[in-house]
């Protein structure tokens, strides 16, 4: 498989070049700090939805889902379903008010809503932590991809992604990255869709064998192993984490501020739902075909299924072209998600760290952003170099559990309940963040075991989300006197349509 | 060395469309945070929240019920539609259009609510500020 390295190299070079060219082209129209951070809030829903889709479909979606489905079957369908349904929850509870809040990052929202610097700082720490937790699997996935397609050492893939991301993000900021990411959504979709047609044709020509013939019965049951009460708990906990976690992802939230108004934010979200639905129909096809044609990948190297299946099924020149195509798609997945996360983390770092006065020295807005971007990339890159073997989709799933236990309650209560107080928000963030964070650290550090304790820590959302919610409500009730004076005014800003002229 | 960064400012682009702005007695009530303005705001919030909860309930009653159904009736795992196991068809394909339908329904209704709100706040003008009813 590694004998034919040409398509892989060509694909990686082309995608990197296209990313840099589109990024540089965007630079010409990127002038102000506002362009830099929020593309001056003029991105139309369709372009914005492609950009969100491009940013959101990470290595976990492109490689991880198909691999997990191949090994574990229907229970893993909850990942793509949850990642899509998360946008429906975001649409009905958060999208328009979040845009109307006029804040740029989650810490901005928290500070504007609660009028408290303490809450802001806590949110900044959480954004950076979640961003790094999410960047880590992207860099690791890039290493796996380059090793599989061109036999390069793992660190080189991580390094290429880091350099290209930094080169495309630093000059043009949000405006140029919007075009880059919209391009990358369509690239990723094409890269999965065209091979599917060819592979299905081959499958039909071969007599349309039954993929479930060689699979265990649990392959057709959408419940987590080992079934029973623990399986039910794990499945529902994953549903809670993914359905609620999406709204708190820092790189997704930042995109909402680039909409012109609340109405456009809603339409963007609906378009994202459709784009994700189209994309996520494809990985299961790879998984089903993999059961027939790639039984050797079922145990162990399932993450490379999408990359190797075309060669296993077709071979020859067509197989090489298709391999190049899926490699390009995978690389686009790393680049776009990493870029989005880098922008989000750098946005927070540049406001709260690099943009501050250090002695008599203070960086300007754009320079501070560039320094912050470098920090945002280098830290997770160093973390990813001691290559550990954690399944890509698993790490990403844990990041969702943390956002669902921290930012989801903050956003939902902050938007719909006037009674939220700074003390309540801090207490809830700490309970949810420390609870889920401990569970994540425990799961990453130890090997998986059977039993309830392992299930509760491996999939914490079902208890950590309610705990965070209840803490926020209870502590806010106890500190009722400190409800921000402008809470009512802020509700007006969040919920009234823009056509009605009000003091906001 | 000052520890406090400058206060946050809102960064906005130039307004693109200011389609027929409503400036009326109703908006003054809300701006002044009178009891009447409060009623307007509470009713808007309640309607939008109930709409959101209805959509989420529909999601929970359909997609959210699947794990429980497969848990209670394990024989569903053997069901097939053509060559496809039932679970793969439901979760791998049919869920996505259903999500889009729910989202589309939500957008229609929430924009209706906002239009009603704009009309309500605007209609106070005709009644005159002395008689806000």
Coordinates of C-alpha atoms in Angstrom, one line a residue:
Chain A
X1 CA 0.0 0.0 0.0
X2 CA 2.8 2.4 0.8
X3 CA 4.6 1.5 -2.5
X4 CA 2.4 4.0 -4.4
X5 CA 3.1 7.2 -2.5
X6 CA 2.6 9.6 -5.4
X7 CA -1.2 10.3 -5.1
X8 CA -0.8 10.9 -1.4
X9 CA 2.0 13.4 -1.8
X10 CA 0.2 15.2 -4.7
X11 CA -3.0 15.4 -2.7
X12 CA -1.3 16.9 0.4
X13 CA 0.7 19.4 -1.6
X14 CA -2.4 20.5 -3.6
X15 CA -4.6 20.9 -0.6
X16 CA -1.9 22.9 1.3
X17 CA -1.3 25.1 -1.7
X18 CA -5.0 25.7 -2.4
X19 CA -5.4 26.6 1.3
X20 CA -2.6 29.1 1.2
X21 CA -3.7 30.6 -2.2
X22 CA -7.3 31.2 -1.0
X23 CA -6.0 32.5 2.3
X24 CA -3.7 35.0 0.6
X25 CA -6.5 36.0 -1.8
X26 CA -8.7 36.8 1.2
X27 CA -5.8 38.9 2.6
X28 CA -6.4 41.5 -0.1
X29 CA -9.8 42.2 1.1
X30 CA -9.0 41.9 4.8
X31 CA -8.2 45.3 6.1
X32 CA -9.5 46.1 9.5
X33 CA -9.4 44.4 12.9
X34 CA -13.1 43.7 12.4
X35 CA -12.3 41.9 9.2
X36 CA -9.7 40.0 11.0
X37 CA -11.9 38.7 13.8
X38 CA -15.4 38.5 12.4
X39 CA -15.1 39.1 8.7
X40 CA -16.8 42.5 9.5
X41 CA -20.0 40.5 10.1
X42 CA -21.1 40.4 6.5
X43 CA -20.9 36.7 5.6
X44 CA -24.1 35.5 3.9
X45 CA -25.8 32.4 5.3
X46 CA -24.9 30.0 2.4
X47 CA -21.2 30.9 2.4
X48 CA -21.2 30.9 6.2
X49 CA -22.9 27.5 6.4
X50 CA -20.3 26.0 4.1
X51 CA -17.6 27.5 6.2
X52 CA -19.1 26.1 9.4
X53 CA -19.5 22.7 7.8
X54 CA -15.9 22.9 6.6
X55 CA -14.7 23.8 10.0
X56 CA -16.8 21.4 11.9
X57 CA -16.2 18.2 9.9
X58 CA -12.9 17.3 11.5
X59 CA -10.6 14.3 11.3
X60 CA -13.1 12.5 13.7
X61 CA -15.8 12.9 11.1
X62 CA -13.8 12.1 8.0
X63 CA -11.7 9.2 9.3
X64 CA -12.9 8.4 12.8
X65 CA -16.6 7.7 12.2
X66 CA -16.1 5.2 9.4
X67 CA -13.5 3.4 11.5
X68 CA -15.6 3.2 14.6
X69 CA -18.6 2.0 12.6
X70 CA -16.5 -0.7 11.0
X71 CA -15.4 -2.0 14.3
X72 CA -18.4 -1.4 16.6
X73 CA -21.4 -1.1 14.3
X74 CA -24.6 0.9 14.8
X75 CA -23.8 2.1 18.3
X76 CA -21.3 4.5 16.7
X77 CA -24.0 6.0 14.5
X78 CA -24.8 8.1 17.5
X79 CA -21.6 10.2 17.0
X80 CA -22.6 11.6 13.5
X81 CA -26.3 11.9 14.6
X82 CA -25.3 13.7 17.7
X83 CA -22.9 16.0 15.9
X84 CA -25.7 17.0 13.5
X85 CA -28.6 17.1 16.1
X86 CA -26.4 19.4 18.2
X87 CA -27.0 22.1 15.5
X88 CA -30.8 21.7 15.9
X89 CA -30.4 22.3 19.7
X90 CA -28.2 25.2 18.9
X91 CA -30.7 26.6 16.4
X92 CA -33.7 26.5 18.7
X93 CA -32.0 27.7 21.9
X94 CA -28.9 29.7 21.1
X95 CA -28.3 30.8 17.4
X96 CA -30.2 34.1 17.1
X97 CA -29.8 35.4 20.6
X98 CA -26.1 34.6 20.5
X99 CA -25.6 36.7 17.4
X100 CA -27.8 39.5 18.8
X101 CA -25.8 39.6 22.0
X102 CA -23.1 41.3 19.9
X103 CA -20.3 39.5 21.7
X104 CA -17.5 37.8 19.8
X105 CA -16.2 35.0 21.9
X106 CA -17.8 33.0 24.7
X107 CA -15.9 35.0 27.4
X108 CA -17.2 38.2 25.8
X109 CA -20.8 36.8 26.1
X110 CA -20.3 35.8 29.7
X111 CA -18.9 39.2 30.6
X112 CA -21.6 41.2 28.7
X113 CA -24.4 39.1 30.2
X114 CA -23.2 38.9 33.8
X115 CA -21.0 42.0 34.0
X116 CA -18.3 40.1 35.8
X117 CA -14.6 39.9 35.0
X118 CA -14.2 36.7 37.1
X119 CA -16.7 34.8 34.9
X120 CA -14.9 36.1 31.9
X121 CA -11.5 34.8 33.1
X122 CA -12.9 31.4 33.9
X123 CA -14.5 31.2 30.5
X124 CA -11.2 32.2 28.8
X125 CA -9.4 29.4 30.6
X126 CA -12.1 26.9 29.5
X127 CA -12.1 28.0 25.9
X128 CA -8.3 27.6 25.7
X129 CA -8.4 24.2 27.4
X130 CA -11.2 22.9 25.3
X131 CA -9.6 24.2 22.1
X132 CA -6.3 22.4 22.9
X133 CA -8.1 19.2 23.8
X134 CA -9.8 19.4 20.4
X135 CA -6.7 20.4 18.5
X136 CA -4.8 17.4 19.8
X137 CA -6.6 14.7 17.9
X138 CA -6.4 16.8 14.7
X139 CA -2.7 16.8 14.9
X140 CA -2.5 13.1 15.8
X141 CA -4.9 12.3 12.9
X142 CA -2.7 14.1 10.5
X143 CA 0.2 12.0 11.6
X144 CA -1.7 8.8 11.1
X145 CA -2.8 9.9 7.6
X146 CA 0.7 10.7 6.4
X147 CA 2.0 7.5 7.8
X148 CA -0.7 5.5 6.1
X149 CA -0.5 7.1 2.7
X150 CA 3.2 8.0 2.2
X151 CA 4.9 6.2 5.1
X152 CA 6.2 9.4 6.6
X153 CA 6.9 9.5 10.4
X154 CA 4.0 10.6 12.5
X155 CA 5.4 13.9 13.7
X156 CA 5.8 15.2 10.1
X157 CA 2.0 15.1 9.4
X158 CA 1.3 17.1 12.6
X159 CA 4.1 19.6 11.7
X160 CA 2.8 20.1 8.1
X161 CA -0.8 20.8 9.4
X162 CA 0.6 23.2 12.1
X163 CA 2.7 25.2 9.6
X164 CA 0.0 25.5 7.0
X165 CA -2.6 26.5 9.6
X166 CA -0.4 29.1 11.0
X167 CA 0.5 30.4 7.5
X168 CA -3.1 30.7 6.4
X169 CA -4.5 32.0 9.7
X170 CA -2.0 34.7 10.6
X171 CA -2.1 36.9 7.5
X172 CA -5.8 37.1 6.7
X173 CA -7.7 36.3 9.9
X174 CA -11.4 35.4 9.7
X175 CA -12.2 37.0 6.4
X176 CA -9.8 34.8 4.4
X177 CA -10.4 31.7 6.5
X178 CA -14.1 31.9 5.7
X179 CA -13.4 31.3 2.0
X180 CA -10.8 28.6 2.8
X181 CA -13.2 26.7 5.0
X182 CA -16.2 26.9 2.6
X183 CA -13.9 25.5 -0.1
X184 CA -12.8 22.7 2.3
X185 CA -16.4 21.6 3.0
X186 CA -17.0 21.0 -0.6
X187 CA -13.6 19.3 -1.0
X188 CA -14.4 17.0 1.8
X189 CA -17.8 16.1 0.5
X190 CA -16.4 15.4 -3.0
X191 CA -13.6 13.4 -1.6
X192 CA -16.0 11.0 0.1
X193 CA -18.8 11.1 -2.5
X194 CA -17.0 10.3 -5.7
X195 CA -15.2 7.2 -4.3
X196 CA -18.6 6.0 -2.9
X197 CA -20.1 5.8 -6.4
X198 CA -17.1 3.8 -7.7
X199 CA -17.0 1.5 -4.7
X200 CA -20.7 0.8 -4.8
X201 CA -20.4 0.0 -8.5
X202 CA -17.6 -2.5 -7.7
X203 CA -19.7 -4.0 -4.8
X204 CA -22.7 -4.5 -7.1
X205 CA -20.5 -6.0 -9.8
X206 CA -19.1 -8.4 -7.2
X207 CA -22.6 -9.7 -6.4
X208 CA -23.6 -7.3 -3.7
X209 CA -22.4 -9.4 -0.7
X210 CA -24.1 -8.9 2.7
X211 CA -22.0 -6.7 5.0
X212 CA -23.6 -8.0 8.1
X213 CA -22.7 -11.7 7.2
X214 CA -19.3 -11.5 8.9
X215 CA -20.4 -9.1 11.7
X216 CA -21.6 -10.0 15.2
X217 CA -25.3 -9.4 16.0
X218 CA -24.4 -6.3 18.1
X219 CA -23.3 -4.6 14.9
X220 CA -27.0 -3.9 14.0
X221 CA -28.0 -2.6 17.5
X222 CA -27.6 1.1 18.3
X223 CA -26.7 0.5 21.9
X224 CA -23.2 0.9 23.4
X225 CA -21.4 -2.3 24.5
X226 CA -21.9 -4.2 26.7
X227 CA -25.6 -3.5 26.4
X228 CA -28.0 -3.8 29.4
X229 CA -28.1 -0.9 31.9
X230 CA -24.6 0.2 31.3
X231 CA -25.1 0.2 27.5
X232 CA -28.2 2.3 27.9
X233 CA -26.5 4.7 30.2
X234 CA -23.5 5.1 27.9
X235 CA -25.6 5.7 24.8
X236 CA -27.8 8.3 26.5
X237 CA -24.8 10.0 28.0
X238 CA -23.2 10.3 24.6
X239 CA -26.5 11.7 23.3
X240 CA -26.5 14.4 26.0
X241 CA -22.8 15.2 25.3
X242 CA -23.1 15.6 21.6
X243 CA -26.6 17.2 21.5
X244 CA -25.6 19.9 24.0
X245 CA -21.9 20.0 23.4
X246 CA -22.0 21.5 20.0
X247 CA -23.3 24.9 21.1
X248 CA -20.3 25.4 23.4
X249 CA -17.6 24.6 20.9
X250 CA -15.4 27.7 20.7
X251 CA -14.7 27.5 17.0
X252 CA -18.4 27.0 16.1
X253 CA -19.6 29.8 18.4
X254 CA -17.1 32.4 16.9
X255 CA -18.6 31.7 13.5
X256 CA -22.0 32.9 14.6
X257 CA -20.7 36.4 15.1
X258 CA -19.9 36.7 11.4
X259 CA -23.6 36.6 10.5
X260 CA -25.2 40.0 9.6
X261 CA -28.1 39.5 12.0
X262 CA -30.1 37.0 14.2
X263 CA -32.3 36.0 11.3
X264 CA -29.3 35.1 9.2
X265 CA -27.8 33.2 12.1
X266 CA -30.9 31.0 12.1
X267 CA -30.8 30.4 8.4
X268 CA -27.1 29.6 8.5
X269 CA -27.8 27.0 11.1
X270 CA -30.5 25.3 9.1
X271 CA -28.2 25.2 6.1
X272 CA -25.5 23.7 8.3
X273 CA -28.0 21.0 9.3
X274 CA -28.6 20.1 5.7
X275 CA -24.9 20.1 4.7
X276 CA -23.9 17.9 7.7
X277 CA -26.8 15.5 7.0
X278 CA -25.6 15.1 3.4
X279 CA -22.0 14.4 4.5
X280 CA -22.8 12.0 7.3
X281 CA -24.7 9.6 5.1
X282 CA -21.4 8.7 3.5
X283 CA -19.1 7.3 6.3
X284 CA -21.5 4.4 7.0
X285 CA -21.2 3.2 3.4
X286 CA -17.4 2.9 3.9
X287 CA -17.9 1.0 7.1
X288 CA -20.4 -1.4 5.5
X289 CA -18.1 -2.0 2.5
X290 CA -15.1 -2.3 4.9
X291 CA -16.8 -5.3 6.6
X292 CA -16.7 -7.1 3.3
X293 CA -13.4 -5.9 1.7
X294 CA -11.2 -4.8 4.6
X295 CA -11.7 -7.4 7.4
X296 CA -8.1 -6.9 8.3
X297 CA -8.7 -3.4 9.6
X298 CA -11.6 -4.3 11.9
X299 CA -9.4 -4.9 14.9
X300 CA -6.9 -2.1 15.4
X301 CA -6.1 0.2 12.5
X302 CA -9.7 1.1 11.7
X303 CA -8.9 4.8 11.6
X304 CA -7.3 4.3 8.2
X305 CA -10.3 2.6 6.6
X306 CA -11.4 5.5 4.5
X307 CA -7.8 6.0 3.2
X308 CA -7.1 2.4 2.3
X309 CA -10.5 1.0 1.2
X310 CA -10.3 2.4 -2.4
X311 CA -7.0 0.6 -3.0
X312 CA -8.3 -2.6 -1.4
X313 CA -11.4 -2.6 -3.6
X314 CA -10.2 -1.1 -6.9
X315 CA -6.5 -1.0 -7.2
X316 CA -4.6 0.2 -10.3
X317 CA -4.7 3.8 -11.6
X318 CA -8.3 4.3 -10.5
X319 CA -7.5 3.2 -7.0
X320 CA -4.6 5.5 -6.9
X321 CA -6.7 8.5 -8.0
X322 CA -9.4 7.7 -5.5
X323 CA -6.7 7.3 -2.7
X324 CA -5.4 10.7 -3.7
X325 CA -8.9 12.1 -3.4
X326 CA -9.6 10.7 0.1
X327 CA -6.2 11.8 1.3
X328 CA -6.9 15.3 0.1
X329 CA -10.2 15.2 1.9
X330 CA -8.7 14.0 5.1
X331 CA -6.0 16.6 5.0
X332 CA -8.6 19.3 4.3
X333 CA -10.4 18.0 7.4
X334 CA -7.3 18.5 9.6
X335 CA -6.5 21.9 8.2
X336 CA -10.0 23.4 8.4
X337 CA -10.8 22.3 11.9
X338 CA -7.4 23.2 13.2
X339 CA -7.7 26.6 11.6
X340 CA -11.0 27.3 13.1
X341 CA -9.9 26.2 16.6
X342 CA -6.7 28.2 16.2
X343 CA -8.7 31.3 15.4
X344 CA -11.0 30.7 18.4
X345 CA -8.2 30.1 20.8
X346 CA -6.1 32.9 19.4
X347 CA -9.0 35.3 19.6
X348 CA -9.3 34.6 23.3
X349 CA -5.6 34.6 24.0
X350 CA -5.1 37.9 22.0
X351 CA -7.8 39.6 24.1
X352 CA -6.8 38.3 27.5
X353 CA -3.1 37.6 27.2
X354 CA -1.0 38.8 24.3
X355 CA -3.1 42.0 23.8
X356 CA -2.4 43.1 27.4
X357 CA 0.1 45.6 28.5
X358 CA 3.4 44.0 29.4
X359 CA 5.4 46.6 31.3
X360 CA 5.5 49.6 28.9
X361 CA 5.0 47.3 25.9
X362 CA 1.7 46.6 24.3
X363 CA 1.0 44.8 21.0
X364 CA -1.6 46.2 18.5
X365 CA -4.7 44.2 17.7
X366 CA -3.5 42.3 14.6
X367 CA 0.0 41.7 15.9
X368 CA -1.4 40.4 19.2
X369 CA -3.6 38.0 17.2
X370 CA -0.6 36.7 15.3
X371 CA 1.4 36.0 18.4
X372 CA -1.6 34.4 20.0
X373 CA -2.1 32.2 16.9
X374 CA 1.4 30.9 17.2
X375 CA 0.9 30.0 20.9
X376 CA -2.4 28.4 20.1
X377 CA -0.8 26.1 17.6
X378 CA 2.5 25.3 19.2
X379 CA 1.2 24.1 22.6
X380 CA -1.1 21.2 21.2
X381 CA 1.6 20.4 18.6
X382 CA 4.1 19.7 21.4
X383 CA 1.5 17.8 23.3
X384 CA 0.8 15.6 20.2
X385 CA 4.4 14.7 19.6
X386 CA 4.7 12.0 22.2
X387 CA 2.5 9.9 20.0
X388 CA 0.0 8.1 22.1
X389 CA -2.6 5.9 20.6
X390 CA -6.0 7.2 21.4
X391 CA -8.8 6.8 18.8
X392 CA -9.4 10.2 17.2
X393 CA -13.2 10.2 17.6
X394 CA -12.8 9.3 21.3
X395 CA -10.8 12.4 22.2
X396 CA -13.2 14.6 20.3
X397 CA -16.1 12.9 22.1
X398 CA -14.5 13.9 25.4
X399 CA -14.2 17.5 24.4
X400 CA -17.9 17.5 23.7
X401 CA -18.6 16.2 27.2
X402 CA -16.6 19.1 28.7
X403 CA -18.4 21.8 26.6
X404 CA -21.8 20.3 27.3
X405 CA -21.1 20.5 31.1
X406 CA -19.8 24.0 31.0
X407 CA -20.8 26.4 28.2
X408 CA -24.1 24.7 27.4
X409 CA -25.7 25.5 30.8
X410 CA -24.1 28.9 30.8
X411 CA -25.5 29.8 27.4
X412 CA -28.9 28.3 27.9
X413 CA -29.5 29.8 31.3
X414 CA -27.8 33.1 30.3
X415 CA -30.1 33.4 27.3
X416 CA -33.4 32.3 28.8
X417 CA -33.3 33.0 32.5
X418 CA -32.8 36.5 34.0
X419 CA -32.0 35.1 37.4
X420 CA -28.5 33.9 36.6
X421 CA -25.9 35.5 38.8
X422 CA -22.1 35.7 38.4
X423 CA -21.6 33.5 41.5
X424 CA -24.1 30.9 40.1
X425 CA -22.3 30.8 36.7
X426 CA -18.9 30.4 38.3
X427 CA -20.1 27.6 40.6
X428 CA -21.8 25.8 37.8
X429 CA -18.8 26.1 35.4
X430 CA -16.5 24.8 38.2
X431 CA -18.7 21.9 39.0
X432 CA -19.3 20.9 35.4
X433 CA -15.7 21.7 34.3
X434 CA -14.0 19.9 37.1
X435 CA -16.3 16.9 37.1
X436 CA -16.1 16.3 33.4
X437 CA -12.5 17.3 33.3
X438 CA -11.6 14.8 35.9
X439 CA -13.5 12.1 34.1
X440 CA -11.7 13.0 30.8
X441 CA -8.3 12.9 32.4
X442 CA -9.0 9.6 34.1
X443 CA -10.2 8.1 30.9
X444 CA -7.2 9.3 28.9
X445 CA -4.8 8.2 31.5
X446 CA -6.1 4.7 32.2
X447 CA -7.0 1.7 30.0
X448 CA -10.7 1.0 29.5
X449 CA -12.3 -1.4 32.0
X450 CA -15.7 -2.9 32.4
X451 CA -18.3 -1.9 35.0
X452 CA -20.3 1.1 36.1
X453 CA -17.4 3.2 37.4
X454 CA -15.6 3.1 34.1
X455 CA -18.8 3.9 32.2
X456 CA -19.6 6.8 34.5
X457 CA -16.1 8.3 34.0
X458 CA -15.8 7.3 30.3
X459 CA -19.0 9.1 29.4
X460 CA -19.6 11.7 32.1
X461 CA -22.2 14.0 30.4
X462 CA -25.3 12.3 31.8
X463 CA -24.4 13.3 35.3
X464 CA -22.0 16.3 34.8
X465 CA -24.5 18.3 32.7
X466 CA -27.4 18.1 35.2
X467 CA -24.9 18.8 38.0
X468 CA -23.7 21.9 36.4
X469 CA -27.3 23.1 35.6
X470 CA -28.5 22.5 39.1
X471 CA -25.5 24.2 40.7
X472 CA -26.0 27.3 38.5
X473 CA -29.7 27.5 39.4
X474 CA -29.2 26.8 43.1
X475 CA -26.3 29.2 43.7
X476 CA -28.0 31.9 41.6
X477 CA -31.1 31.5 43.8
X478 CA -29.0 31.9 46.9
X479 CA -27.2 35.0 45.6
X480 CA -30.4 36.5 44.2
X481 CA -29.3 40.0 45.3
X482 CA -26.5 40.0 42.8
X483 CA -28.6 39.5 39.6
X484 CA -27.0 42.0 37.2
X485 CA -29.0 45.3 37.0
X486 CA -28.9 45.2 33.2
X487 CA -30.3 41.6 32.9
X488 CA -33.7 42.9 31.6
X489 CA -32.1 45.2 29.1
X490 CA -29.8 42.4 27.9
X491 CA -32.8 40.1 27.3
X492 CA -34.2 42.9 25.1
X493 CA -31.0 42.8 23.1
X494 CA -30.9 39.0 22.9
X495 CA -34.5 38.3 21.8
X496 CA -36.0 41.3 19.9
X497 CA -35.8 41.2 16.1
X498 CA -33.5 43.8 14.6
X499 CA -36.3 45.6 12.6
X500 CA -37.7 46.9 15.9
X501 CA -35.6 49.9 16.9
X502 CA -34.9 49.6 20.6
X503 CA -32.1 50.7 22.9
X504 CA -29.9 47.7 22.9
Chain B
X1 CA 1.8 48.5 34.8
X2 CA -1.9 48.4 34.7
X3 CA -3.6 45.1 35.2
X4 CA -6.9 46.0 33.8
X5 CA -7.3 45.6 30.1
X6 CA -9.4 48.3 28.4
X7 CA -13.2 47.6 28.7
X8 CA -14.6 45.5 25.9
X9 CA -16.2 47.4 23.0
X10 CA -18.7 46.0 20.5
X11 CA -17.3 45.7 17.0
X12 CA -19.9 46.0 14.4
X13 CA -20.0 46.3 10.6
X14 CA -22.1 49.0 8.9
X15 CA -25.8 48.0 9.0
X16 CA -26.6 46.4 5.6
X17 CA -30.3 46.5 5.6
X18 CA -32.5 48.6 7.8
X19 CA -35.7 47.5 6.2
X20 CA -38.5 49.6 7.5
X21 CA -37.5 50.4 11.0
X22 CA -40.3 50.5 13.6
X23 CA -40.1 53.4 16.0
X24 CA -43.2 53.7 18.1
X25 CA -44.8 54.1 21.5
X26 CA -44.4 50.4 22.0
X27 CA -40.6 50.6 21.7
X28 CA -40.6 53.5 24.1
X29 CA -42.4 51.4 26.7
X30 CA -39.8 48.7 26.4
X31 CA -36.9 51.1 26.5
X32 CA -38.3 52.8 29.6
X33 CA -38.8 49.3 31.1
X34 CA -42.4 50.0 32.1
X35 CA -44.8 47.4 33.3
X36 CA -46.3 47.3 29.8
X37 CA -42.9 46.9 28.1
X38 CA -42.2 44.1 30.6
X39 CA -45.4 42.3 29.4
X40 CA -44.3 42.6 25.8
X41 CA -40.8 41.1 26.6
X42 CA -42.1 38.3 28.7
X43 CA -44.7 37.2 26.2
X44 CA -42.1 37.2 23.4
X45 CA -39.6 35.2 25.5
X46 CA -42.3 32.7 26.7
X47 CA -43.5 32.1 23.1
X48 CA -40.0 31.6 21.8
X49 CA -39.0 29.3 24.7
X50 CA -42.1 27.2 24.4
X51 CA -41.5 26.8 20.7
X52 CA -37.9 25.7 21.3
X53 CA -39.1 23.2 23.9
X54 CA -41.7 21.8 21.6
X55 CA -39.1 21.2 18.9
X56 CA -36.8 19.6 21.4
X57 CA -39.6 17.4 22.7
X58 CA -40.3 16.2 19.2
X59 CA -36.6 15.4 18.9
X60 CA -36.6 13.5 22.2
X61 CA -39.8 11.6 21.4
X62 CA -38.4 10.4 18.1
X63 CA -34.6 10.1 17.9
X64 CA -34.2 10.1 21.6
X65 CA -36.5 7.1 22.0
X66 CA -34.5 4.8 19.8
X67 CA -32.0 3.5 22.4
X68 CA -34.8 2.7 24.7
X69 CA -36.8 0.9 22.0
X70 CA -33.8 -1.2 21.0
X71 CA -33.2 -1.9 24.6
X72 CA -36.7 -3.0 25.4
X73 CA -37.2 -4.9 22.1
X74 CA -33.9 -6.5 21.3
X75 CA -35.5 -8.3 18.3
X76 CA -35.5 -4.9 16.5
X77 CA -31.8 -5.5 15.9
X78 CA -32.6 -8.4 13.5
X79 CA -35.1 -6.3 11.5
X80 CA -34.1 -5.5 8.0
X81 CA -35.4 -3.1 5.3
X82 CA -34.1 -4.6 2.1
X83 CA -30.5 -5.4 2.8
X84 CA -30.1 -2.8 5.5
X85 CA -30.4 -3.4 9.2
X86 CA -33.2 -1.2 10.6
X87 CA -30.9 0.7 13.0
X88 CA -28.6 1.7 10.2
X89 CA -31.5 2.9 8.1
X90 CA -33.0 4.9 10.9
X91 CA -29.9 6.5 12.3
X92 CA -27.7 6.5 9.2
X93 CA -30.1 8.0 6.8
X94 CA -33.6 8.9 8.0
X95 CA -32.6 11.0 11.0
X96 CA -30.9 13.7 8.9
X97 CA -33.9 14.8 6.8
X98 CA -36.0 14.7 10.0
X99 CA -33.6 17.1 11.7
X100 CA -33.8 19.5 8.7
X101 CA -37.6 19.4 8.8
X102 CA -37.6 20.2 12.6
X103 CA -35.2 23.1 12.0
X104 CA -37.3 24.4 9.1
X105 CA -40.4 24.3 11.2
X106 CA -38.7 26.2 14.0
X107 CA -37.4 29.0 11.8
X108 CA -40.9 29.5 10.2
X109 CA -42.6 29.7 13.6
X110 CA -39.9 31.8 15.4
X111 CA -40.0 34.4 12.5
X112 CA -43.8 34.5 12.8
X113 CA -43.4 35.3 16.5
X114 CA -40.9 38.0 15.8
X115 CA -43.2 39.5 13.1
X116 CA -46.1 39.4 15.6
X117 CA -44.0 41.1 18.2
X118 CA -42.9 43.9 15.8
X119 CA -46.6 44.4 14.8
X120 CA -47.7 44.5 18.4
X121 CA -45.1 46.9 19.4
X122 CA -45.7 49.0 16.3
X123 CA -49.5 49.0 16.6
X124 CA -49.4 51.0 19.8
X125 CA -48.8 54.1 17.8
X126 CA -52.3 54.2 16.4
X127 CA -53.7 53.9 19.8
X128 CA -51.8 56.9 20.9
X129 CA -49.3 57.2 23.8
X130 CA -51.9 58.4 26.3
X131 CA -54.0 55.3 25.9
X132 CA -51.6 52.4 25.7
X133 CA -54.4 49.9 26.5

